[in-house]
mmCIF file of C-alpha atoms in Angstrom:
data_model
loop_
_atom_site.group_PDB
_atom_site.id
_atom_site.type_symbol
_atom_site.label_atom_id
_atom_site.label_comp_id
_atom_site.label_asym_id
_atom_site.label_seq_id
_atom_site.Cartn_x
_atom_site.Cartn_y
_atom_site.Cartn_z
ATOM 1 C CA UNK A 1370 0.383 4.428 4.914
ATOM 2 C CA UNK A 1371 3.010 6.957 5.726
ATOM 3 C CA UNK A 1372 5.476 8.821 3.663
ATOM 4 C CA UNK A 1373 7.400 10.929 5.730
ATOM 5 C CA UNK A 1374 8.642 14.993 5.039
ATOM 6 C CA UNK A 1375 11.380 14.774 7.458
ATOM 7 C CA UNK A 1376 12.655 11.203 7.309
ATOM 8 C CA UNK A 1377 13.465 8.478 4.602
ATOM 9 C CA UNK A 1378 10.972 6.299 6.083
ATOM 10 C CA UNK A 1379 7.857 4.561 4.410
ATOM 11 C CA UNK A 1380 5.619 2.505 6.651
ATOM 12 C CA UNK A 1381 1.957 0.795 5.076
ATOM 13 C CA UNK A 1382 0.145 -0.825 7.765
ATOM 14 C CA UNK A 1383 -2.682 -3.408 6.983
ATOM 15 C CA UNK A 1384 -5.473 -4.085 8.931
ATOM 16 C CA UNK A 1385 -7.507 -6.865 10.411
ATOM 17 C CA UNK A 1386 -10.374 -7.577 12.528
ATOM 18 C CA UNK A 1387 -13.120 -6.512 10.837
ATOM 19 C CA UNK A 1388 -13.675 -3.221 8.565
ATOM 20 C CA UNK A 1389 -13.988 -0.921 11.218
ATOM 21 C CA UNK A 1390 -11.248 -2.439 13.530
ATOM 22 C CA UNK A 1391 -8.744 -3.156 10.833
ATOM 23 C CA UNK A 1392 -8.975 0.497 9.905
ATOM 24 C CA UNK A 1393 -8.582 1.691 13.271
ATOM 25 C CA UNK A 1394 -5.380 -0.050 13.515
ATOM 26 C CA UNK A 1395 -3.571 0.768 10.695
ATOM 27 C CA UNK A 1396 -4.373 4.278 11.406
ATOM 28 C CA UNK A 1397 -2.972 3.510 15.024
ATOM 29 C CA UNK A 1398 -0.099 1.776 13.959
ATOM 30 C CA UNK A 1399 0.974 4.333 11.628
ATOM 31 C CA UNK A 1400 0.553 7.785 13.558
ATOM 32 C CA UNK A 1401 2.299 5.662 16.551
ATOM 33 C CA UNK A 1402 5.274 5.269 14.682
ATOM 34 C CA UNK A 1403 4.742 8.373 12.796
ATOM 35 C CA UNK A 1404 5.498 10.409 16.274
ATOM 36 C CA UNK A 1405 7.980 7.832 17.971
ATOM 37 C CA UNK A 1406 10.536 8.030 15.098
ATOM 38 C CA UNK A 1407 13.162 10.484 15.392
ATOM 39 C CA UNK A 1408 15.670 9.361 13.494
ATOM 40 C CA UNK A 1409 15.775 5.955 11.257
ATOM 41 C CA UNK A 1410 18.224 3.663 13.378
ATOM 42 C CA UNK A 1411 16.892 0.039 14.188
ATOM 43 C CA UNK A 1412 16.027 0.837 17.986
ATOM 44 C CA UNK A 1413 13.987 3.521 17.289
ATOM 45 C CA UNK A 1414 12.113 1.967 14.741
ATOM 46 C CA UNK A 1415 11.735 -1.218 16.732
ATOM 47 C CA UNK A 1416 10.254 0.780 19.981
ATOM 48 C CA UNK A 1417 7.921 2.744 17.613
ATOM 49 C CA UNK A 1418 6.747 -0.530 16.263
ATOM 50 C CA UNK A 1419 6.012 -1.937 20.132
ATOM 51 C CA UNK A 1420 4.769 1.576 21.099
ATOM 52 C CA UNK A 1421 1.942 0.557 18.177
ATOM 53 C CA UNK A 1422 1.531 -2.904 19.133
ATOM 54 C CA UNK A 1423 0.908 -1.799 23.071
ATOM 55 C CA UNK A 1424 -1.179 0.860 22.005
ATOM 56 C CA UNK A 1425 -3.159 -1.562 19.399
ATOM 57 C CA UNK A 1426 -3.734 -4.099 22.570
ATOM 58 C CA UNK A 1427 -5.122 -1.634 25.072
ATOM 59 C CA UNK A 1428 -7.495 -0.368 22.377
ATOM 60 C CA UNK A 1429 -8.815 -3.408 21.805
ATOM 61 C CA UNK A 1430 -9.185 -4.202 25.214
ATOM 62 C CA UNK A 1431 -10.993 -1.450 25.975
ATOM 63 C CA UNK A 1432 -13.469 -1.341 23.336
ATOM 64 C CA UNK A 1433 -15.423 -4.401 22.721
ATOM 65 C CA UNK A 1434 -16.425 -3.473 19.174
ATOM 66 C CA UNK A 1435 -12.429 -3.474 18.254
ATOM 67 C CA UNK A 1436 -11.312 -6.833 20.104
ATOM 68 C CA UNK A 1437 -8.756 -9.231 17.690
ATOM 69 C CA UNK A 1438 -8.035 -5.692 15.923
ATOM 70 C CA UNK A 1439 -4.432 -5.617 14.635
ATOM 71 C CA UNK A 1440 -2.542 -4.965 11.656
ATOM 72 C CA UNK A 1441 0.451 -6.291 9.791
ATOM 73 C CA UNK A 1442 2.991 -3.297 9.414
ATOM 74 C CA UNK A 1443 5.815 -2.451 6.856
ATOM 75 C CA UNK A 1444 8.683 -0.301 7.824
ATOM 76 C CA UNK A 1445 11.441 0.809 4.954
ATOM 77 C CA UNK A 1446 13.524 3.120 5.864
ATOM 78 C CA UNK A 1447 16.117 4.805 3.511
ATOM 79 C CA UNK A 1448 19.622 5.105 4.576
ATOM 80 C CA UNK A 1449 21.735 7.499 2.499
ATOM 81 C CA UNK A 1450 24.759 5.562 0.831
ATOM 82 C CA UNK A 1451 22.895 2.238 1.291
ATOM 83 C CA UNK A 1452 22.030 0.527 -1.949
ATOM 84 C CA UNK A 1453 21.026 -3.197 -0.659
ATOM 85 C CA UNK A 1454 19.249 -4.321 1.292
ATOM 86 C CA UNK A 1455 21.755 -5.940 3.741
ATOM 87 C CA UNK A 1456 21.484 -3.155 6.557
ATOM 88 C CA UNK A 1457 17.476 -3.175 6.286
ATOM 89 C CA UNK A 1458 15.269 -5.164 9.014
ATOM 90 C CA UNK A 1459 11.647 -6.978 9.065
ATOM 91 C CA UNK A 1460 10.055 -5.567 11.808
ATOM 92 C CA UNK A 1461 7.197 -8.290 13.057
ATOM 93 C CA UNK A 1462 4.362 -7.474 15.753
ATOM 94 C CA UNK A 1463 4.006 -11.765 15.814
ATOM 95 C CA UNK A 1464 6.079 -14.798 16.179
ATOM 96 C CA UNK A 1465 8.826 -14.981 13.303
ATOM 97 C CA UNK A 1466 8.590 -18.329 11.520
ATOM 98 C CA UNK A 1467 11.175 -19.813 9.349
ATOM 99 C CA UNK A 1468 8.942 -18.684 6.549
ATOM 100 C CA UNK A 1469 9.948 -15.382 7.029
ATOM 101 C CA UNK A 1470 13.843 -15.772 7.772
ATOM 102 C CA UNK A 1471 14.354 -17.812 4.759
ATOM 103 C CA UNK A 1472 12.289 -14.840 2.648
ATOM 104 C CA UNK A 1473 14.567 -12.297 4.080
ATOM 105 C CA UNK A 1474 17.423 -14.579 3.651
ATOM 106 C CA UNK A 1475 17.007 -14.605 0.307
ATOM 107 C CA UNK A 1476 16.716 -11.045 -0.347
ATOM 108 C CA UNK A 1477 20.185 -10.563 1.604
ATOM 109 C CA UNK A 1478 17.685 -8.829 4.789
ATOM 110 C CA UNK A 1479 20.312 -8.781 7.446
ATOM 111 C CA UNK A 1480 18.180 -8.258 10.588
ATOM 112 C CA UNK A 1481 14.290 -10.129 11.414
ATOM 113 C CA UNK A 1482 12.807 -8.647 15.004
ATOM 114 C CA UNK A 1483 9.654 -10.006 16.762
ATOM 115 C CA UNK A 1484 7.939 -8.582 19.886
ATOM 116 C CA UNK A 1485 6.887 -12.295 20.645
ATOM 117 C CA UNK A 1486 9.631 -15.381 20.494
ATOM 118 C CA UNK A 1487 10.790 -17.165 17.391
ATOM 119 C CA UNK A 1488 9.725 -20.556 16.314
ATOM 120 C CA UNK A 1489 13.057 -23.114 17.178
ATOM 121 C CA UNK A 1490 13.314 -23.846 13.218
ATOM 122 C CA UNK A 1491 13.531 -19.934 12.551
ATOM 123 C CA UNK A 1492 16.455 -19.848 14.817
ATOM 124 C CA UNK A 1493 18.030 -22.877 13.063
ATOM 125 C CA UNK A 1494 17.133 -21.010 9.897
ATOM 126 C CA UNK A 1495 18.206 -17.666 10.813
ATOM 127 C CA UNK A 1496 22.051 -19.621 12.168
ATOM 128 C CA UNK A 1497 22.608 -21.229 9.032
ATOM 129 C CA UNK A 1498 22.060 -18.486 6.725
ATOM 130 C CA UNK A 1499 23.504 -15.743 8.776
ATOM 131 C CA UNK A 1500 20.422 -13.800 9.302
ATOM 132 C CA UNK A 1501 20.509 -11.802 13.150
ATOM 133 C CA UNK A 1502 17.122 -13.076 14.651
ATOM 134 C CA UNK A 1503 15.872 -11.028 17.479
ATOM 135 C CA UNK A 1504 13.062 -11.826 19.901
ATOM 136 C CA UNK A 1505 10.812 -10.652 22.868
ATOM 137 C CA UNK A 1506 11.812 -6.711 21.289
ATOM 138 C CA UNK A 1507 9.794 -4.557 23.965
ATOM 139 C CA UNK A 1508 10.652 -1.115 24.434
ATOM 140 C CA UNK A 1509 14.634 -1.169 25.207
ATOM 141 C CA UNK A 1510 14.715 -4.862 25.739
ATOM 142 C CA UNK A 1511 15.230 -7.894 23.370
ATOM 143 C CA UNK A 1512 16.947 -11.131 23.045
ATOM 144 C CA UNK A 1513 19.322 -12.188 20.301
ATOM 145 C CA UNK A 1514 18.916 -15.608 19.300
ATOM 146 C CA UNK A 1515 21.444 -15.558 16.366
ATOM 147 C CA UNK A 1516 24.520 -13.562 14.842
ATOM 148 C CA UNK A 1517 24.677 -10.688 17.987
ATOM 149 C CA UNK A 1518 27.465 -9.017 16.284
ATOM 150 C CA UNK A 1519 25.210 -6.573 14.182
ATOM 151 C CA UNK A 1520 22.963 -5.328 17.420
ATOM 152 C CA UNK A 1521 24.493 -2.241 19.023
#
C-alpha cells in the first residue's frame, strides 16, 4: 500500500498469481504509480495505473516463475473542498462489468475507467444511471462510452 507525503493519494494494491508473484505485483503496481503521479487529476492517475499494468505484463513475460502475476489496485485520492464522492473514479486494470458500474452508481462514483473494453450491459448500466464509463484508457488515449461531458 501507499500513503503518500506529498499528495492526498492512498493506493493498496492486491496481488495474485501465486505468493511470490502476487507480491511482486503489488509492489510493482504501487512504486509505478508512486513515481508517475504528480499531481492527483484523473489523467495522471489513469496513465500511472497503465504505466503499472504495462510494466506488470512485461514482467511476467519475461520471467516464467511470475507468468498470470497481477494485482487488483485501489486508487483514492483526496481533493481539498471535496466531501463526496461524486468527483472520485474506479480505476480498473480489467474489463468493467455492470457489477461494478451499478456499485459505483450507488455510492454516487461519477467516473469507472478500464484499460480493456466494457461489457455492452455496463454501458447500458453506466447510460441509465449517469455514470461516465471509459474504455481502452492507455497512456493518453481512451474511449468514452457514456456521459463525455465530465472528461477534459
Amino acid at each position: 500500500f501507499l500513503i503518500s507525503a506529498h499528495l492526498p493519494l492512498y493506493v493498496v494494491a492486491d496481488g495474485m498469481g501465486g505468493h511470490q508473484g502476487g507480491e511482486v505485483a503489488s509492489a510493482m503496481a504501487v512504486e509505478t504509480i508512486e513515481a508517475n503521479v504528480a499531481e492527483t487529476t484523473l489523467d495522471t492517475v489513469l496513465g500511472a495505473v497503465s504505466e503499472a499494468n504495462a510494466r506488470i505484463f512485461g514482467r511476467s513475460a519475461e520471467d516464467a516463475s511470475l507468468r498470470g502475476m497481477g494485482t487488483t489496485v485501489v486508487a483514492l485520492a483526496l481533493v481539498a473542498g471535496v466531501m463526496g464522492f461524486d468527483d472520485g473514479f474506479v480505476l480498473m486494470t480489467s474489463r468493467a462489468s455492470y457489477e461494478i458500474v451499478q456499485k459505483a452508481a450507488a455510492v454516487s462514483i461519477a467516473v469507472v475507467a478500464a484499460v480493456s473494453a466494457p461489457t455492452g450491459m455496463a454501458v447500458r448500466v453506466a447510460t441509465d444511471s449517469g455514470v461516465t464509463l471509459v474504455g481502452f484508457v492507455r497512456g493518453e488515449r481512451h474511449c468514452v462510452y457514456s456521459h463525455p461531458d465530465r472528461i477534459h
